[in-house]
Amino acid sequence: MTLWSGGRFDEGPAESLWRFTVDTSDRRLLVDDITGSIAHTAMLGVVGLLTAEESEAILSGLGEIKDEALAGTFEFLDTDEDVHSAVERRLSDCIGALAGKLHTGRSRNDQVALDLRLYLRRSVDERSAQLRHFMGVLVDLAISVEDAVVASYTHLQQAQAVPLAHHLLAYAWMLKRDVERFSDARKRIDVSPLGAGASGGSSLPLDPRVSADLLGMEGVFDNSMDAVGSRDVASEFVWCVTQTMLHLSRLSEELLLWSSSEFGWVTFSDAYTTGSSAMPHKKNADIAELVRGKAATVIGDLTAVAALQKGLPMTYNRDLQEDKRIVFHADDTLAGSLDALSGMLATAEFHGAAPSGWVTALDLAEVLVLRGVPFREAHRVVGALIADLTAGGRSFVDLTGDQLTAFDARFEAADIGVVDPVASVEARVTPGGGSMESVDSQIAALKRFLE
Ligand code: ARG
């Protein structure tokens, strides 16, 4: 029995239509759907569209169904078209014909828009809590690596010496913006579409503010067509997920590089690595590879949720049923990735590795700049020195102070101390730069954010 049968339809739906149109993925909105119905029923009681006895009876039936949903005993039938039909069908099992009054002043169009928003609001809170936990893991790691110095990279070539903590904290700041993005999206998600009806509102005296208040929703729709026909909150959520996955994917890529024997910056615990069926020596960081791979699938979700809305005439169209699978997939992927990767990081052992090569070249040029040499000239001098050393198969560490002044008289012998990566980090003075003072103040600021 469909929600539309018995009226203008003489026949039930064809088997192929049924199989094609029914979407069981929305079953995970069961509790949200019942919560929405409870608020709607209470509102109908407040405005007098249901008598006190009627609303009480419907509410008690819905309460019973909610208990079943929470206990996992609610039974879906193959004949349920969607989660909304299932709840209404079950309600009529429980309270009989009165169940027919539940849908007063409501359409599945505003109902599904509400369910999705309730789901998104909860997900935003859950993902934000996971992100905060992840940031805490990064801050703890930054503290635990103390004053280890590594090379920062540009173009994947060693650039400048930096504290390893500075590198790890870069990710904590990225994730902080992800938390902020989710909480900004939450403002637009937390708006109730209930009362918008099919598309144009209702001739019944509904009060959308009452149901919104009962749902603890901050806002109420301003335009019923927008309320049922728009899914920008879904795209925005998937975008927030995608950007976070991009950050996790970049971190994963680095973790994989860092755990290679070439880098040797980090060792992962056995519990978070896998072996090879063929090569006895292998210890693979599959979690990081999977997060990197899964980021690709979420980029696909973002494309899908955008394409779903392109060219869609107002208002509700059945195309929008597809939004849920996309949102669920993106959300599940992020939830799983945050869990796995934060566990892998929390149990990792970082060693860092002293940078080799020319990471202090800029420091050496800046010594001359402080003596009044134009930067371009200082850059040329140090570049020529590097060319010279390279030709002789030597590096900064092979150079003495006297050789430095002999190369260019504007150098002093003591300047040779600058070529030590640790000294380079110690000499760093810019706010937010790669110095230990900067690392300390970043840790303090991030801790305040996480409090
Ligand atoms: N299952 C539908 C969806 O997820 C619910 C809304 C159906 N509305 C309609 N007019 N057929 O979008």
Tab-separated table of C-alpha atoms and ligand atoms in Angstrom:
chain	number	residue	atom	x	y	z
A	1	MET	CA	0.000	0.000	0.000
A	2	THR	CA	1.650	3.243	-1.140
A	3	LEU	CA	1.056	6.673	0.358
A	4	TRP	CA	-0.745	7.710	-2.810
A	5	SER	CA	-2.932	4.649	-3.542
A	6	GLY	CA	-6.712	4.570	-3.285
A	7	GLY	CA	-7.307	7.978	-4.851
A	8	ARG	CA	-6.803	8.527	-8.539
A	9	PHE	CA	-4.737	5.358	-8.939
A	10	ASP	CA	-6.633	2.188	-9.936
A	11	GLU	CA	-3.508	0.054	-10.128
A	12	GLY	CA	-0.537	-0.450	-7.873
A	13	PRO	CA	2.965	0.306	-9.111
A	14	ALA	CA	4.651	-2.004	-11.641
A	15	GLU	CA	7.347	-4.237	-10.203
A	16	SER	CA	10.086	-2.538	-12.240
A	17	LEU	CA	8.922	0.927	-11.202
A	18	TRP	CA	8.996	-0.158	-7.603
A	19	ARG	CA	12.481	-1.634	-7.747
A	20	PHE	CA	13.808	1.410	-9.540
A	21	THR	CA	12.270	4.100	-7.366
A	22	VAL	CA	12.537	2.645	-3.893
A	23	ASP	CA	15.552	3.838	-1.963
A	24	THR	CA	16.364	1.967	1.203
A	25	SER	CA	19.391	4.074	2.079
A	26	ASP	CA	17.146	6.626	3.806
A	27	ARG	CA	16.407	4.048	6.512
A	28	ARG	CA	19.205	5.551	8.505
A	29	LEU	CA	17.029	8.664	8.818
A	30	LEU	CA	14.463	6.651	10.775
A	31	VAL	CA	14.968	8.337	14.134
A	32	ASP	CA	15.209	11.789	12.521
A	33	ASP	CA	12.003	11.131	10.634
A	34	ILE	CA	10.150	10.178	13.813
A	35	THR	CA	11.615	13.170	15.672
A	36	GLY	CA	10.308	15.427	12.890
A	37	SER	CA	6.884	13.791	13.043
A	38	ILE	CA	6.714	14.255	16.799
A	39	ALA	CA	7.414	17.988	16.429
A	40	HIS	CA	4.901	18.264	13.577
A	41	THR	CA	2.182	16.496	15.597
A	42	ALA	CA	2.804	18.681	18.635
A	43	MET	CA	2.566	21.787	16.418
A	44	LEU	CA	-0.728	20.533	14.936
A	45	GLY	CA	-2.002	20.200	18.517
A	46	VAL	CA	-0.825	23.704	19.481
A	47	VAL	CA	-2.581	25.366	16.530
A	48	GLY	CA	-5.754	23.340	17.060
A	49	LEU	CA	-5.609	21.191	13.929
A	50	LEU	CA	-5.557	18.158	16.217
A	51	THR	CA	-7.539	17.847	19.446
A	52	ALA	CA	-5.553	17.248	22.625
A	53	GLU	CA	-6.677	13.583	22.594
A	54	GLU	CA	-5.689	13.149	18.959
A	55	SER	CA	-2.252	14.642	19.344
A	56	GLU	CA	-1.681	12.652	22.529
A	57	ALA	CA	-2.621	9.402	20.792
A	58	ILE	CA	-0.415	10.112	17.783
A	59	LEU	CA	2.473	11.198	20.000
A	60	SER	CA	2.238	8.077	22.087
A	61	GLY	CA	2.247	5.933	18.931
A	62	LEU	CA	5.262	7.813	17.607
A	63	GLY	CA	6.972	7.426	20.986
A	64	GLU	CA	6.506	3.691	20.787
A	65	ILE	CA	7.912	3.623	17.245
A	66	LYS	CA	10.863	5.755	18.293
A	67	ASP	CA	11.632	3.234	21.054
A	68	GLU	CA	11.573	0.462	18.447
A	69	ALA	CA	13.852	2.503	16.199
A	70	LEU	CA	16.334	3.159	18.998
A	71	ALA	CA	16.258	-0.479	20.111
A	72	GLY	CA	16.840	-1.623	16.523
A	73	THR	CA	13.616	-3.631	16.482
A	74	PHE	CA	11.719	-1.461	13.968
A	75	GLU	CA	10.868	-3.645	10.988
A	76	PHE	CA	10.934	-2.300	7.449
A	77	LEU	CA	8.839	-4.038	4.811
A	78	ASP	CA	9.633	-4.484	1.132
A	79	THR	CA	6.444	-2.592	0.455
A	80	ASP	CA	7.689	0.558	2.235
A	81	GLU	CA	8.507	3.120	-0.430
A	82	ASP	CA	10.771	5.106	1.827
A	83	VAL	CA	11.392	5.815	5.501
A	84	HIS	CA	8.451	8.242	5.661
A	85	SER	CA	6.027	5.625	4.337
A	86	ALA	CA	7.416	3.053	6.755
A	87	VAL	CA	6.794	5.241	9.795
A	88	GLU	CA	3.266	6.133	8.709
A	89	ARG	CA	2.505	2.465	7.996
A	90	ARG	CA	3.766	1.436	11.399
A	91	LEU	CA	1.832	4.249	13.062
A	92	SER	CA	-1.392	2.979	11.557
A	93	ASP	CA	-0.549	-0.521	12.877
A	94	CYS	CA	-0.193	1.039	16.322
A	95	ILE	CA	-3.070	3.556	16.492
A	96	GLY	CA	-5.322	2.765	13.545
A	97	ALA	CA	-7.038	5.274	11.276
A	98	LEU	CA	-5.988	8.273	13.354
A	99	ALA	CA	-2.509	7.814	11.844
A	100	GLY	CA	-3.983	9.375	8.719
A	101	LYS	CA	-3.978	12.750	10.483
A	102	LEU	CA	-0.184	12.797	10.944
A	103	HIS	CA	0.429	14.079	7.433
A	104	THR	CA	-1.930	17.050	7.918
A	105	GLY	CA	-0.315	20.177	6.464
A	106	ARG	CA	2.814	18.273	5.502
A	107	SER	CA	4.354	16.798	2.381
A	108	ARG	CA	7.203	14.330	2.076
A	109	ASN	CA	8.979	17.216	0.400
A	110	ASP	CA	9.323	19.317	3.531
A	111	GLN	CA	9.603	16.125	5.584
A	112	VAL	CA	12.658	14.786	3.744
A	113	ALA	CA	14.265	18.237	3.657
A	114	LEU	CA	13.909	18.334	7.438
A	115	ASP	CA	15.230	14.798	7.972
A	116	LEU	CA	18.326	15.607	5.947
A	117	ARG	CA	18.959	18.770	7.953
A	118	LEU	CA	18.584	16.915	11.252
A	119	TYR	CA	21.076	14.331	10.008
A	120	LEU	CA	23.532	16.989	8.788
A	121	ARG	CA	23.323	18.940	12.037
A	122	ARG	CA	24.250	15.845	14.025
A	123	SER	CA	27.019	14.865	11.615
A	124	VAL	CA	28.554	18.323	11.757
A	125	ASP	CA	28.748	18.004	15.544
A	126	GLU	CA	30.187	14.481	15.417
A	127	ARG	CA	32.782	15.245	12.744
A	128	SER	CA	33.786	18.432	14.573
A	129	ALA	CA	34.347	16.456	17.785
A	130	GLN	CA	36.490	13.953	15.856
A	131	LEU	CA	38.437	16.792	14.231
A	132	ARG	CA	39.108	18.384	17.597
A	133	HIS	CA	40.379	15.063	18.883
A	134	PHE	CA	42.631	14.763	15.834
A	135	MET	CA	43.984	18.273	16.413
A	136	GLY	CA	44.752	17.265	20.001
A	137	VAL	CA	46.755	14.276	18.717
A	138	LEU	CA	48.786	16.615	16.474
A	139	VAL	CA	49.413	19.039	19.335
A	140	ASP	CA	50.549	16.180	21.587
A	141	LEU	CA	52.892	14.966	18.853
A	142	ALA	CA	54.284	18.467	18.379
A	143	ILE	CA	55.052	18.540	22.111
A	144	SER	CA	56.557	15.045	22.098
A	145	VAL	CA	59.041	15.690	19.261
A	146	GLU	CA	60.508	18.540	21.331
A	147	ASP	CA	63.118	20.521	19.392
A	148	ALA	CA	63.779	18.044	16.564
A	149	VAL	CA	64.726	19.954	13.409
A	150	VAL	CA	63.880	18.811	9.879
A	151	ALA	CA	63.889	20.350	6.430
A	152	SER	CA	60.801	22.083	5.152
A	153	TYR	CA	60.223	21.379	1.475
A	154	THR	CA	59.143	23.390	-1.529
A	155	HIS	CA	58.897	21.610	-4.893
A	156	LEU	CA	59.773	18.516	-2.799
A	157	GLN	CA	63.324	19.902	-2.501
A	158	GLN	CA	64.769	20.784	0.873
A	159	ALA	CA	64.028	24.463	1.526
A	160	GLN	CA	64.634	25.774	5.069
A	161	ALA	CA	65.311	24.145	8.433
A	162	VAL	CA	62.207	24.069	10.679
A	163	PRO	CA	61.167	22.377	13.904
A	164	LEU	CA	59.387	19.076	13.110
A	165	ALA	CA	56.701	20.373	15.485
A	166	HIS	CA	56.131	23.340	13.165
A	167	HIS	CA	55.469	20.961	10.282
A	168	LEU	CA	53.034	18.848	12.331
A	169	LEU	CA	51.222	21.932	13.606
A	170	ALA	CA	50.648	23.160	10.053
A	171	TYR	CA	48.095	20.343	9.830
A	172	ALA	CA	46.485	21.282	13.143
A	173	TRP	CA	45.789	24.768	11.719
A	174	MET	CA	44.313	23.285	8.546
A	175	LEU	CA	42.012	21.089	10.615
A	176	LYS	CA	41.043	24.068	12.781
A	177	ARG	CA	39.744	25.811	9.676
A	178	ASP	CA	37.847	22.625	8.803
A	179	VAL	CA	36.167	22.733	12.231
A	180	GLU	CA	35.292	26.388	11.632
A	181	ARG	CA	33.942	25.603	8.170
A	182	PHE	CA	31.660	22.912	9.608
A	183	SER	CA	30.421	25.222	12.337
A	184	ASP	CA	29.715	27.957	9.806
A	185	ALA	CA	27.776	25.493	7.638
A	186	ARG	CA	25.817	24.476	10.740
A	187	LYS	CA	24.172	27.925	10.882
A	188	ARG	CA	22.623	27.373	7.452
A	189	ILE	CA	21.767	23.726	8.182
A	190	ASP	CA	19.948	24.597	11.415
A	191	VAL	CA	16.858	26.002	9.665
A	192	SER	CA	13.568	24.110	9.719
A	193	PRO	CA	11.733	23.583	6.403
A	194	LEU	CA	8.749	22.006	8.178
A	195	GLY	CA	5.522	23.772	7.247
A	196	ALA	CA	6.640	24.509	3.685
A	197	GLY	CA	4.392	21.649	2.551
A	198	ALA	CA	4.665	20.368	-1.007
A	199	SER	CA	6.010	23.693	-2.318
A	200	GLY	CA	3.607	26.551	-1.682
A	201	GLY	CA	2.684	26.346	2.001
A	202	SER	CA	-0.798	25.513	3.224
A	203	SER	CA	-4.315	26.853	3.722
A	204	LEU	CA	-4.192	25.328	7.200
A	205	PRO	CA	-3.065	27.586	10.073
A	206	LEU	CA	0.329	25.889	10.626
A	207	ASP	CA	2.970	27.548	12.791
A	208	PRO	CA	6.435	26.571	11.520
A	209	ARG	CA	8.136	28.387	14.413
A	210	VAL	CA	6.484	26.044	16.917
A	211	SER	CA	7.827	22.886	15.248
A	212	ALA	CA	11.240	24.514	14.738
A	213	ASP	CA	11.421	25.354	18.455
A	214	LEU	CA	10.439	21.815	19.384
A	215	LEU	CA	13.289	20.553	17.183
A	216	GLY	CA	15.699	23.039	18.739
A	217	MET	CA	16.261	24.596	15.325
A	218	GLU	CA	17.523	28.140	15.214
A	219	GLY	CA	15.860	29.294	11.998
A	220	VAL	CA	12.651	28.806	10.031
A	221	PHE	CA	12.385	28.891	6.227
A	222	ASP	CA	11.471	32.214	4.601
A	223	ASN	CA	10.273	30.785	1.298
A	224	SER	CA	8.470	27.460	1.017
A	225	MET	CA	9.751	26.784	-2.515
A	226	ASP	CA	13.341	27.369	-1.462
A	227	ALA	CA	12.738	25.209	1.632
A	228	VAL	CA	11.719	22.086	-0.322
A	229	GLY	CA	13.660	22.652	-3.541
A	230	SER	CA	17.148	23.617	-2.324
A	231	ARG	CA	20.006	21.333	-1.350
A	232	ASP	CA	22.854	23.820	-1.002
A	233	VAL	CA	23.263	22.701	2.618
A	234	ALA	CA	24.003	19.205	1.312
A	235	SER	CA	26.613	20.527	-1.134
A	236	GLU	CA	28.125	22.727	1.541
A	237	PHE	CA	28.384	19.793	3.921
A	238	VAL	CA	29.992	17.605	1.251
A	239	TRP	CA	32.363	20.455	0.439
A	240	CYS	CA	33.369	20.716	4.117
A	241	VAL	CA	33.946	16.946	4.113
A	242	THR	CA	35.922	17.129	0.877
A	243	GLN	CA	38.226	19.896	2.062
A	244	THR	CA	38.885	17.991	5.272
A	245	MET	CA	39.603	14.815	3.296
A	246	LEU	CA	42.009	16.803	1.106
A	247	HIS	CA	43.884	17.856	4.232
A	248	LEU	CA	43.932	14.278	5.527
A	249	SER	CA	45.064	13.062	2.122
A	250	ARG	CA	48.009	15.465	2.039
A	251	LEU	CA	48.955	14.434	5.551
A	252	SER	CA	48.671	10.774	4.516
A	253	GLU	CA	50.947	11.341	1.562
A	254	GLU	CA	53.536	12.923	3.849
A	255	LEU	CA	53.244	10.157	6.421
A	256	LEU	CA	53.923	7.634	3.674
A	257	LEU	CA	56.966	9.566	2.523
A	258	TRP	CA	58.185	10.050	6.077
A	259	SER	CA	57.879	6.354	6.916
A	260	SER	CA	59.945	5.311	3.878
A	261	SER	CA	63.517	4.165	4.523
A	262	GLU	CA	64.655	7.175	2.475
A	263	PHE	CA	63.107	9.636	4.966
A	264	GLY	CA	62.986	7.585	8.146
A	265	TRP	CA	61.153	10.284	10.106
A	266	VAL	CA	58.449	8.070	11.593
A	267	THR	CA	57.698	4.473	12.561
A	268	PHE	CA	54.114	3.291	12.882
A	269	SER	CA	52.978	0.798	15.479
A	270	ASP	CA	52.260	-2.785	14.402
A	271	ALA	CA	48.617	-2.300	15.324
A	272	TYR	CA	48.194	0.322	12.605
A	273	THR	CA	50.281	-1.225	9.821
A	274	THR	CA	49.891	-4.283	7.621
A	275	GLY	CA	52.357	-6.863	6.355
A	276	SER	CA	52.920	-8.155	2.863
A	277	SER	CA	51.851	-11.652	1.810
A	278	ALA	CA	54.996	-11.892	-0.295
A	279	MET	CA	57.750	-9.758	1.183
A	280	PRO	CA	58.660	-10.649	4.774
A	281	HIS	CA	60.344	-7.309	5.504
A	282	LYS	CA	57.365	-5.128	4.594
A	283	LYS	CA	55.416	-3.021	7.057
A	284	ASN	CA	52.910	-0.965	5.118
A	285	ALA	CA	50.977	2.103	6.215
A	286	ASP	CA	47.806	1.085	4.364
A	287	ILE	CA	45.636	3.389	6.447
A	288	ALA	CA	47.348	6.425	4.986
A	289	GLU	CA	47.098	5.018	1.477
A	290	LEU	CA	43.402	4.289	1.929
A	291	VAL	CA	42.679	7.765	3.278
A	292	ARG	CA	44.470	9.200	0.240
A	293	GLY	CA	42.448	6.901	-2.030
A	294	LYS	CA	39.143	7.585	-0.290
A	295	ALA	CA	39.668	11.330	-0.698
A	296	ALA	CA	39.247	10.686	-4.422
A	297	THR	CA	35.841	9.103	-3.877
A	298	VAL	CA	34.667	12.060	-1.806
A	299	ILE	CA	35.737	14.445	-4.574
A	300	GLY	CA	33.380	12.301	-6.671
A	301	ASP	CA	30.608	12.911	-4.115
A	302	LEU	CA	31.159	16.649	-4.366
A	303	THR	CA	30.848	16.514	-8.125
A	304	ALA	CA	27.735	14.352	-7.831
A	305	VAL	CA	25.931	16.566	-5.325
A	306	ALA	CA	26.662	19.622	-7.467
A	307	ALA	CA	25.598	17.957	-10.715
A	308	LEU	CA	22.395	16.783	-9.028
A	309	GLN	CA	21.231	20.372	-8.662
A	310	LYS	CA	22.429	21.786	-11.943
A	311	GLY	CA	19.527	22.527	-14.257
A	312	LEU	CA	16.953	21.260	-11.754
A	313	PRO	CA	13.717	23.252	-12.062
A	314	MET	CA	12.086	24.406	-8.867
A	315	THR	CA	10.989	22.906	-6.540
A	316	TYR	CA	11.244	19.294	-5.342
A	317	ASN	CA	12.159	16.747	-8.013
A	318	ARG	CA	12.783	13.084	-7.391
A	319	ASP	CA	16.390	13.548	-8.495
A	320	LEU	CA	16.918	14.882	-4.982
A	321	GLN	CA	16.369	11.424	-3.515
A	322	GLU	CA	19.956	10.711	-4.640
A	323	ASP	CA	21.383	13.374	-2.312
A	324	LYS	CA	21.264	11.066	0.675
A	325	ARG	CA	23.526	8.313	-0.656
A	326	ILE	CA	26.073	10.973	-1.557
A	327	VAL	CA	25.929	12.679	1.821
A	328	PHE	CA	26.076	9.372	3.692
A	329	HIS	CA	29.042	8.119	1.699
A	330	ALA	CA	31.010	11.341	2.170
A	331	ASP	CA	30.158	11.470	5.862
A	332	ASP	CA	31.031	7.814	6.530
A	333	THR	CA	34.288	8.173	4.648
A	334	LEU	CA	35.366	11.158	6.695
A	335	ALA	CA	34.289	9.561	9.991
A	336	GLY	CA	36.267	6.399	9.260
A	337	SER	CA	39.307	8.263	7.971
A	338	LEU	CA	39.492	10.523	11.025
A	339	ASP	CA	39.262	7.554	13.359
A	340	ALA	CA	41.849	5.409	11.617
A	341	LEU	CA	44.373	8.136	10.879
A	342	SER	CA	44.235	9.712	14.330
A	343	GLY	CA	44.775	6.258	15.858
A	344	MET	CA	47.738	5.650	13.588
A	345	LEU	CA	49.260	9.033	14.440
A	346	ALA	CA	48.678	8.748	18.165
A	347	THR	CA	50.674	5.514	18.261
A	348	ALA	CA	53.417	6.605	15.847
A	349	GLU	CA	56.989	7.215	16.889
A	350	PHE	CA	58.582	10.294	15.333
A	351	HIS	CA	62.330	10.660	15.092
A	352	GLY	CA	62.717	13.399	12.514
A	353	ALA	CA	65.994	13.466	10.616
A	354	ALA	CA	68.566	16.219	10.477
A	355	PRO	CA	68.333	17.993	7.137
A	356	SER	CA	71.233	17.609	4.783
A	357	GLY	CA	72.329	19.885	1.991
A	358	TRP	CA	71.621	23.524	1.624
A	359	VAL	CA	68.699	24.295	3.955
A	360	THR	CA	70.659	27.164	5.512
A	361	ALA	CA	71.502	28.917	2.240
A	362	LEU	CA	68.873	31.597	2.828
A	363	ASP	CA	70.204	32.200	6.370
A	364	LEU	CA	73.652	32.799	4.964
A	365	ALA	CA	72.277	35.297	2.447
A	366	GLU	CA	70.353	37.064	5.230
A	367	VAL	CA	73.619	37.547	7.165
A	368	LEU	CA	74.798	39.727	4.284
A	369	VAL	CA	71.420	41.484	4.067
A	370	LEU	CA	71.767	42.519	7.724
A	371	ARG	CA	75.111	44.076	6.709
A	372	GLY	CA	73.389	46.197	4.106
A	373	VAL	CA	74.005	44.018	1.027
A	374	PRO	CA	70.980	44.115	-1.308
A	375	PHE	CA	69.145	40.776	-1.166
A	376	ARG	CA	69.581	40.076	-4.897
A	377	GLU	CA	73.361	40.487	-4.507
A	378	ALA	CA	73.427	38.317	-1.350
A	379	HIS	CA	71.416	35.672	-3.233
A	380	ARG	CA	73.955	35.731	-6.074
A	381	VAL	CA	76.947	35.426	-3.690
A	382	VAL	CA	75.530	32.417	-1.830
A	383	GLY	CA	74.424	30.829	-5.105
A	384	ALA	CA	77.961	31.177	-6.460
A	385	LEU	CA	79.372	29.708	-3.228
A	386	ILE	CA	77.053	26.697	-3.560
A	387	ALA	CA	78.061	26.215	-7.207
A	388	ASP	CA	81.701	26.326	-6.114
A	389	LEU	CA	81.248	23.818	-3.300
A	390	THR	CA	79.134	21.509	-5.464
A	391	ALA	CA	81.810	21.490	-8.175
A	392	GLY	CA	84.315	20.349	-5.543
A	393	GLY	CA	81.935	17.698	-4.198
A	394	ARG	CA	81.668	19.627	-0.927
A	395	SER	CA	78.882	21.088	1.179
A	396	PHE	CA	78.422	23.879	3.786
A	397	VAL	CA	79.601	21.547	6.578
A	398	ASP	CA	82.989	21.165	4.875
A	399	LEU	CA	83.522	24.925	4.831
A	400	THR	CA	85.604	26.846	7.416
A	401	GLY	CA	85.054	30.435	8.520
A	402	ASP	CA	88.279	31.533	6.839
A	403	GLN	CA	87.254	29.951	3.526
A	404	LEU	CA	83.946	31.807	3.817
A	405	THR	CA	85.593	35.237	4.210
A	406	ALA	CA	88.047	34.341	1.465
A	407	PHE	CA	85.109	33.661	-0.853
A	408	ASP	CA	83.555	37.057	-0.144
A	409	ALA	CA	85.080	39.666	2.142
A	410	ARG	CA	81.659	40.820	3.328
A	411	PHE	CA	81.394	37.544	5.319
A	412	GLU	CA	82.962	37.268	8.787
A	413	ALA	CA	84.533	34.016	9.970
A	414	ALA	CA	81.882	33.599	12.705
A	415	ASP	CA	79.140	33.562	10.057
A	416	ILE	CA	79.967	29.916	9.420
A	417	GLY	CA	77.921	29.081	12.557
A	418	VAL	CA	74.793	29.991	10.589
A	419	VAL	CA	75.037	26.923	8.354
A	420	ASP	CA	73.983	24.647	11.223
A	421	PRO	CA	70.235	23.829	10.817
A	422	VAL	CA	69.651	24.105	14.562
A	423	ALA	CA	71.291	27.556	14.619
A	424	SER	CA	69.130	28.465	11.638
A	425	VAL	CA	65.974	27.629	13.587
A	426	GLU	CA	67.298	29.459	16.650
A	427	ALA	CA	67.875	32.590	14.579
A	428	ARG	CA	64.339	32.608	13.150
A	429	VAL	CA	62.456	35.622	14.528
A	430	THR	CA	59.300	36.135	12.473
A	431	PRO	CA	55.943	35.519	14.167
A	432	GLY	CA	54.381	32.292	12.920
A	433	GLY	CA	57.743	31.231	11.476
A	434	GLY	CA	59.631	28.013	12.115
A	435	SER	CA	61.153	28.870	15.504
A	436	MET	CA	60.672	27.131	18.849
A	437	GLU	CA	59.064	30.298	20.305
A	438	SER	CA	56.565	30.261	17.483
A	439	VAL	CA	55.902	26.553	18.070
A	440	ASP	CA	55.279	27.230	21.773
A	441	SER	CA	52.831	30.005	21.097
A	442	GLN	CA	51.056	27.935	18.417
A	443	ILE	CA	50.656	25.069	20.878
A	444	ALA	CA	49.222	27.469	23.471
A	445	ALA	CA	46.784	28.987	20.961
A	446	LEU	CA	45.624	25.592	19.693
A	447	LYS	CA	45.157	24.346	23.255
A	448	ARG	CA	42.978	27.375	23.996
A	449	PHE	CA	40.893	26.569	20.902
A	450	LEU	CA	40.518	22.950	21.990
A	451	GLU	CA	39.508	23.757	25.569
B	1	ARG	N1	12.117	9.458	-0.830
B	1	ARG	C1	11.982	10.825	-1.253
B	1	ARG	C2	13.332	11.533	-1.192
B	1	ARG	O1	14.191	11.005	-0.566
B	1	ARG	C3	11.050	11.526	-0.337
B	1	ARG	C4	10.309	12.642	-0.967
B	1	ARG	C5	9.349	12.105	-1.949
B	1	ARG	N2	8.494	13.137	-2.404
B	1	ARG	C6	7.746	12.972	-3.473
B	1	ARG	N3	7.009	13.952	-3.808
B	1	ARG	N4	7.740	11.837	-4.142
B	1	ARG	O2	13.553	12.568	-1.753
